[in-house]
Short mmCIF file of C-alpha atoms in Angstrom, two decimals:
data_model
loop_
_atom_site.label_atom_id
_atom_site.label_comp_id
_atom_site.label_asym_id
_atom_site.label_seq_id
_atom_site.Cartn_x
_atom_site.Cartn_y
_atom_site.Cartn_z
CA MET A 29 138.15 -17.68 82.17
CA GLU A 30 140.25 -16.61 79.20
CA PHE A 31 140.52 -13.08 77.93
CA GLY A 32 141.21 -12.64 74.24
CA PRO A 33 141.79 -9.54 72.15
CA GLY A 34 138.11 -9.37 71.21
CA PRO A 35 136.44 -9.56 67.78
CA SER A 36 138.85 -9.17 64.90
CA THR A 37 138.74 -5.87 63.04
CA THR A 38 141.28 -6.93 60.39
CA HIS A 39 138.77 -6.98 57.52
CA ARG A 40 136.64 -4.05 58.60
CA LEU A 41 136.71 -0.92 56.46
CA PRO A 42 138.26 2.06 58.30
CA PRO A 43 135.98 5.04 59.03
CA GLN A 44 135.65 7.22 55.93
CA ASN A 45 133.12 9.25 53.98
CA LEU A 46 134.07 9.45 50.32
CA GLU A 47 131.03 11.56 49.47
CA ALA A 48 132.12 14.21 51.98
CA GLU A 49 135.65 14.13 50.53
CA GLN A 50 134.25 14.62 47.03
CA CYS A 51 132.06 17.49 48.22
CA VAL A 52 135.04 19.25 49.77
CA LEU A 53 137.05 19.06 46.55
CA GLY A 54 134.07 19.97 44.38
CA SER A 55 133.17 22.95 46.56
CA ILE A 56 136.71 24.31 46.28
CA MET A 57 136.43 24.30 42.48
CA LEU A 58 132.94 25.78 42.51
CA GLN A 59 133.17 28.55 45.10
CA GLN A 60 135.79 31.25 45.26
CA GLY A 61 137.00 31.63 48.83
CA ALA A 62 136.23 28.03 49.80
CA MET A 63 139.86 26.93 49.92
CA PRO A 64 140.81 28.87 53.10
CA LYS A 65 137.88 27.25 54.94
CA ALA A 66 139.03 23.77 53.92
CA ALA A 67 142.69 24.48 54.60
CA GLU A 68 141.90 25.66 58.14
CA THR A 69 140.53 22.22 58.95
CA LEU A 70 142.16 19.67 56.65
CA THR A 71 145.50 18.38 55.45
CA GLU A 72 145.96 16.03 52.51
CA ASP A 73 146.48 13.10 54.93
CA ASP A 74 142.94 13.57 56.25
CA PHE A 75 141.54 12.19 52.98
CA TYR A 76 141.00 8.43 52.82
CA ARG A 77 141.27 7.90 49.06
CA ASP A 78 144.72 8.49 47.58
CA ALA A 79 143.22 10.23 44.56
CA HIS A 80 141.61 12.78 46.84
CA LYS A 81 144.91 13.31 48.66
CA TYR A 82 146.63 14.09 45.35
CA ILE A 83 143.88 16.49 44.28
CA PHE A 84 143.85 18.37 47.58
CA SER A 85 147.66 18.59 47.56
CA ALA A 86 147.51 20.15 44.10
CA MET A 87 144.88 22.61 45.32
CA ILE A 88 147.08 23.63 48.25
CA THR A 89 150.03 24.20 45.89
CA LEU A 90 147.96 26.38 43.56
CA PHE A 91 146.45 28.28 46.48
CA ASP A 92 149.90 29.05 47.89
CA ARG A 93 150.95 30.35 44.48
CA GLY A 94 147.90 32.60 44.30
CA GLU A 95 146.65 30.85 41.17
CA PRO A 96 142.99 30.04 40.38
CA LEU A 97 141.56 26.69 41.44
CA ASP A 98 139.63 25.29 38.51
CA LEU A 99 139.51 22.20 36.32
CA ILE A 100 142.21 23.44 33.94
CA THR A 101 144.80 24.53 36.52
CA ILE A 102 144.32 21.49 38.75
CA SER A 103 144.47 19.08 35.80
CA ASN A 104 147.61 20.74 34.48
CA LEU A 105 149.41 20.55 37.85
CA LEU A 106 148.42 16.91 38.34
CA LYS A 107 149.64 16.14 34.82
CA ASP A 108 152.99 17.77 35.57
CA SER A 109 153.38 15.57 38.64
CA ASN A 110 152.30 12.42 36.73
CA ARG A 111 149.22 12.02 38.93
CA LEU A 112 146.41 12.98 36.58
CA ASP A 113 145.65 9.40 35.50
CA ALA A 114 145.90 8.22 39.12
CA VAL A 115 143.05 10.50 40.18
CA GLY A 116 140.80 9.46 37.29
CA GLY A 117 141.72 12.11 34.77
CA PRO A 118 139.88 15.34 33.89
CA THR A 119 136.62 13.39 33.74
CA TYR A 120 136.70 12.61 37.46
CA LEU A 121 137.71 16.17 38.34
CA ALA A 122 134.77 17.51 36.34
CA ALA A 123 132.41 15.05 38.02
CA LEU A 124 133.38 16.35 41.46
CA THR A 125 131.61 19.65 40.82
CA ASP A 126 128.40 17.82 39.92
CA ILE A 127 128.34 15.90 43.20
CA VAL A 128 128.21 18.97 45.48
CA PRO A 129 124.70 19.76 46.80
CA VAL A 130 125.59 23.19 48.22
CA ALA A 131 129.13 24.55 47.86
CA ALA A 132 128.58 26.97 50.74
CA ASN A 133 128.45 23.99 53.12
CA ILE A 134 132.16 23.23 52.67
CA ALA A 135 132.93 23.77 56.37
CA TYR A 136 130.42 21.05 57.24
CA TYR A 137 131.85 18.65 54.65
CA ALA A 138 135.39 19.35 55.87
CA LYS A 139 134.34 18.65 59.46
CA ILE A 140 133.03 15.21 58.46
CA VAL A 141 136.27 14.37 56.63
CA ARG A 142 138.32 15.54 59.59
CA GLU A 143 136.36 13.49 62.12
CA LYS A 144 136.74 10.33 60.04
CA ALA A 145 140.49 10.94 59.80
CA ILE A 146 140.76 11.28 63.58
CA LEU A 147 138.87 8.00 64.05
CA ARG A 148 141.30 6.25 61.69
CA ARG A 149 144.27 7.62 63.61
CA LEU A 150 142.76 6.47 66.91
CA ILE A 151 142.23 3.00 65.48
CA GLN A 152 145.81 2.89 64.21
CA THR A 153 147.11 4.12 67.57
CA GLY A 154 145.00 1.59 69.47
CA THR A 155 146.24 -1.24 67.27
CA GLU A 156 149.87 -0.25 67.84
CA ILE A 157 149.31 0.04 71.58
CA ALA A 158 147.63 -3.38 71.72
CA GLY A 159 150.56 -4.91 69.84
CA ARG A 160 153.08 -3.44 72.26
CA CYS A 161 151.02 -4.62 75.22
CA TYR A 162 150.93 -8.21 73.93
CA GLU A 163 154.69 -8.14 73.28
CA GLU A 164 155.36 -7.05 76.89
CA GLN A 165 158.75 -5.65 75.90
CA ASP A 166 158.27 -2.06 77.05
CA ASP A 167 158.57 -0.65 80.53
CA ILE A 168 155.04 0.10 81.71
CA ASP A 169 155.82 3.74 82.56
CA THR A 170 157.38 4.28 79.14
CA LEU A 171 154.39 2.69 77.46
CA LEU A 172 151.93 4.85 79.40
CA ASP A 173 153.92 7.98 78.55
CA ASP A 174 153.94 7.06 74.85
CA VAL A 175 150.19 6.37 74.87
CA GLU A 176 149.45 9.67 76.60
CA THR A 177 151.71 11.60 74.19
CA THR A 178 150.21 10.00 71.09
CA VAL A 179 146.60 10.54 72.14
CA PHE A 180 147.39 14.12 73.18
CA GLU A 181 148.89 14.82 69.77
CA ILE A 182 145.75 13.51 68.06
CA SER A 183 143.58 15.63 70.35
CA ARG A 184 145.69 18.73 69.80
CA ALA A 185 145.52 18.32 66.04
CA LYS A 186 141.75 17.79 65.92
CA SER A 187 141.10 21.36 64.85
CA GLY A 188 143.28 21.02 61.75
CA GLN A 189 146.48 22.73 60.77
CA SER A 190 145.25 26.31 61.46
CA TYR A 191 146.10 27.35 57.90
CA HIS A 192 145.33 31.00 57.21
CA SER A 193 145.93 32.98 54.05
CA LEU A 194 147.61 36.38 54.37
CA LYS A 195 144.44 38.00 53.04
CA THR A 196 142.42 36.48 55.88
CA VAL A 197 145.04 37.43 58.49
CA ILE A 198 145.13 41.08 57.35
CA SER A 199 141.33 41.28 57.23
CA ASP A 200 140.96 39.84 60.75
CA THR A 201 143.72 42.14 62.03
CA PHE A 202 141.95 45.22 60.71
CA LYS A 203 138.73 44.11 62.38
CA TYR A 204 140.62 43.71 65.66
CA ILE A 205 142.18 47.17 65.30
CA GLU A 206 138.74 48.67 64.68
CA GLN A 207 137.45 47.04 67.87
CA LEU A 208 140.35 48.50 69.85
CA TYR A 209 139.75 51.93 68.31
CA GLU A 210 136.09 51.86 69.32
CA ARG A 211 136.89 50.76 72.90
CA LYS A 212 139.22 53.69 73.59
CA GLU A 213 140.85 51.88 76.51
CA HIS A 214 144.52 51.66 77.43
CA ILE A 215 144.15 48.16 78.90
CA THR A 216 142.91 45.80 76.18
CA GLY A 217 143.78 42.52 77.90
CA VAL A 218 143.30 41.22 81.44
CA PRO A 219 144.55 43.77 84.00
CA THR A 220 147.00 42.55 86.63
CA GLU A 221 146.51 45.68 88.79
CA TYR A 222 150.27 46.30 88.61
CA HIS A 223 149.86 49.59 86.81
CA ASP A 224 153.35 49.99 85.36
CA PHE A 225 153.22 46.42 84.06
CA ASP A 226 149.73 46.91 82.62
CA LYS A 227 150.85 50.12 80.94
CA MET A 228 153.71 48.29 79.18
CA THR A 229 151.68 45.26 78.13
CA ALA A 230 148.14 46.68 77.88
CA GLY A 231 147.20 43.79 80.16
CA LEU A 232 147.65 40.05 79.73
CA GLN A 233 146.97 39.26 76.08
CA ARG A 234 145.86 36.05 74.40
CA SER A 235 148.76 33.82 73.25
CA ASP A 236 151.38 35.92 75.08
CA LEU A 237 154.17 34.11 76.93
CA ILE A 238 155.45 36.29 79.78
CA ILE A 239 158.50 35.13 81.73
CA LEU A 240 159.27 36.47 85.21
CA ALA A 241 163.02 36.18 85.74
CA ALA A 242 165.06 37.14 88.83
CA ARG A 243 167.48 35.76 91.39
CA PRO A 244 166.19 33.29 94.02
CA SER A 245 163.97 34.69 96.79
CA MET A 246 163.23 37.93 94.96
CA GLY A 247 159.45 37.45 94.92
CA LYS A 248 158.79 35.90 91.50
CA THR A 249 156.24 33.42 92.78
CA ALA A 250 154.57 36.01 94.99
CA LEU A 251 154.21 38.35 92.02
CA ALA A 252 152.80 35.61 89.80
CA VAL A 253 150.35 34.50 92.50
CA ASN A 254 149.15 38.08 93.00
CA MET A 255 148.58 38.44 89.28
CA VAL A 256 146.56 35.23 89.32
CA GLN A 257 144.49 36.44 92.27
CA ASN A 258 143.74 39.78 90.67
CA ALA A 259 142.73 38.22 87.37
CA ALA A 260 140.50 35.64 89.04
CA LEU A 261 138.99 37.64 91.91
CA LEU A 262 138.79 41.15 90.53
CA HIS A 263 138.14 40.44 86.85
CA LYS A 264 136.45 37.01 87.06
CA VAL A 265 138.84 35.40 84.55
CA PRO A 266 139.42 31.62 84.90
CA VAL A 267 143.06 30.94 85.76
CA ALA A 268 145.10 27.72 86.05
CA VAL A 269 148.35 27.49 88.04
CA PHE A 270 150.97 24.83 87.33
CA SER A 271 153.90 24.69 89.73
CA LEU A 272 156.91 22.36 89.65
CA GLU A 273 158.28 23.54 92.98
CA MET A 274 155.30 24.20 95.24
CA SER A 275 152.44 22.00 96.41
CA LYS A 276 148.82 23.09 96.12
CA GLU A 277 148.78 23.67 99.89
CA GLN A 278 151.78 26.00 99.69
CA LEU A 279 150.20 27.95 96.86
CA GLY A 280 146.96 28.12 98.82
CA MET A 281 148.80 29.50 101.86
CA ARG A 282 150.48 32.17 99.76
CA MET A 283 147.12 33.29 98.40
CA LEU A 284 145.49 33.31 101.82
CA CYS A 285 148.38 35.31 103.30
CA SER A 286 148.19 37.84 100.49
CA ILE A 287 144.44 38.36 100.77
CA SER A 288 144.00 38.09 104.54
CA ARG A 289 147.24 39.87 105.52
CA VAL A 290 147.94 37.13 108.08
CA ASP A 291 151.60 36.53 108.93
CA ALA A 292 152.96 33.75 106.71
CA GLN A 293 155.11 32.25 109.44
CA ARG A 294 152.14 31.88 111.80
CA LEU A 295 150.14 30.26 109.03
CA ARG A 296 152.91 27.79 108.17
CA THR A 297 153.47 26.75 111.80
CA GLY A 298 149.80 26.78 112.82
CA PHE A 299 150.43 29.21 115.73
CA LEU A 300 147.61 31.51 114.74
CA LYS A 301 146.22 34.28 116.87
CA GLU A 302 142.53 34.56 117.65
CA GLN A 303 142.15 37.59 115.40
CA ASP A 304 143.69 35.71 112.45
CA TRP A 305 140.76 33.36 112.00
CA PRO A 306 138.16 35.97 110.95
CA LYS A 307 140.65 37.35 108.42
CA LEU A 308 141.24 33.91 106.94
CA THR A 309 137.53 33.19 106.83
CA ARG A 310 136.79 36.44 104.98
CA ALA A 311 139.62 35.75 102.54
#
């Protein structure tokens, strides 16, 4: 039995939705405040048609400058960059606003465009991987690492470029401050139950990177494990532990020792006393 590469996809049209692309661009020109919603999800490379890439790029430039996004300003910028004729001229730009059913649905249109772009990238990645596999020139471990990295990058980028205007950032920040003001609590994040630490940090906060640094055998891992336990057991917060130096069994023993108060040496060697078992079971 022979195994071939399967049906050819050479002449198949890549995934795209030109109507959704047109609706995104038209909505931006029709509705004030639509641009931040589109920019949160899309980049110019997410558009399939080159003309739409040029138009969206011009919109981003105007938005960054704080200038209005309308037929005149967009046409003028495209003319300055010698791209106005390439996009179809002012006539095509004007037609974009007539295509949009409901400008308020821009987030939905942008989601469609984004999903099609991801599918195209997956197809491109799959084609490149298949080519490398047929060539058989790469070390298998290197190839697997490259595949994993590429797919991970596509997955990580699926939510867009996380583009936020300063106006949106300030508005969201004020809302967050108001929430904190209404709570009237000193600990606004996840408590670790190390009170001095919690007082300094107000608890573990979203997006924070906290590094525990000390000389060897000073208790860094024990401290981190206790913080994990307290967050998970006392405050019911899901926690993941990644360790490059300890196995899952070693981490499990540390947690059991901490909670059960059983001697770590007895647990490691297996020479447990009769009274240790109920403590471990309760832990």
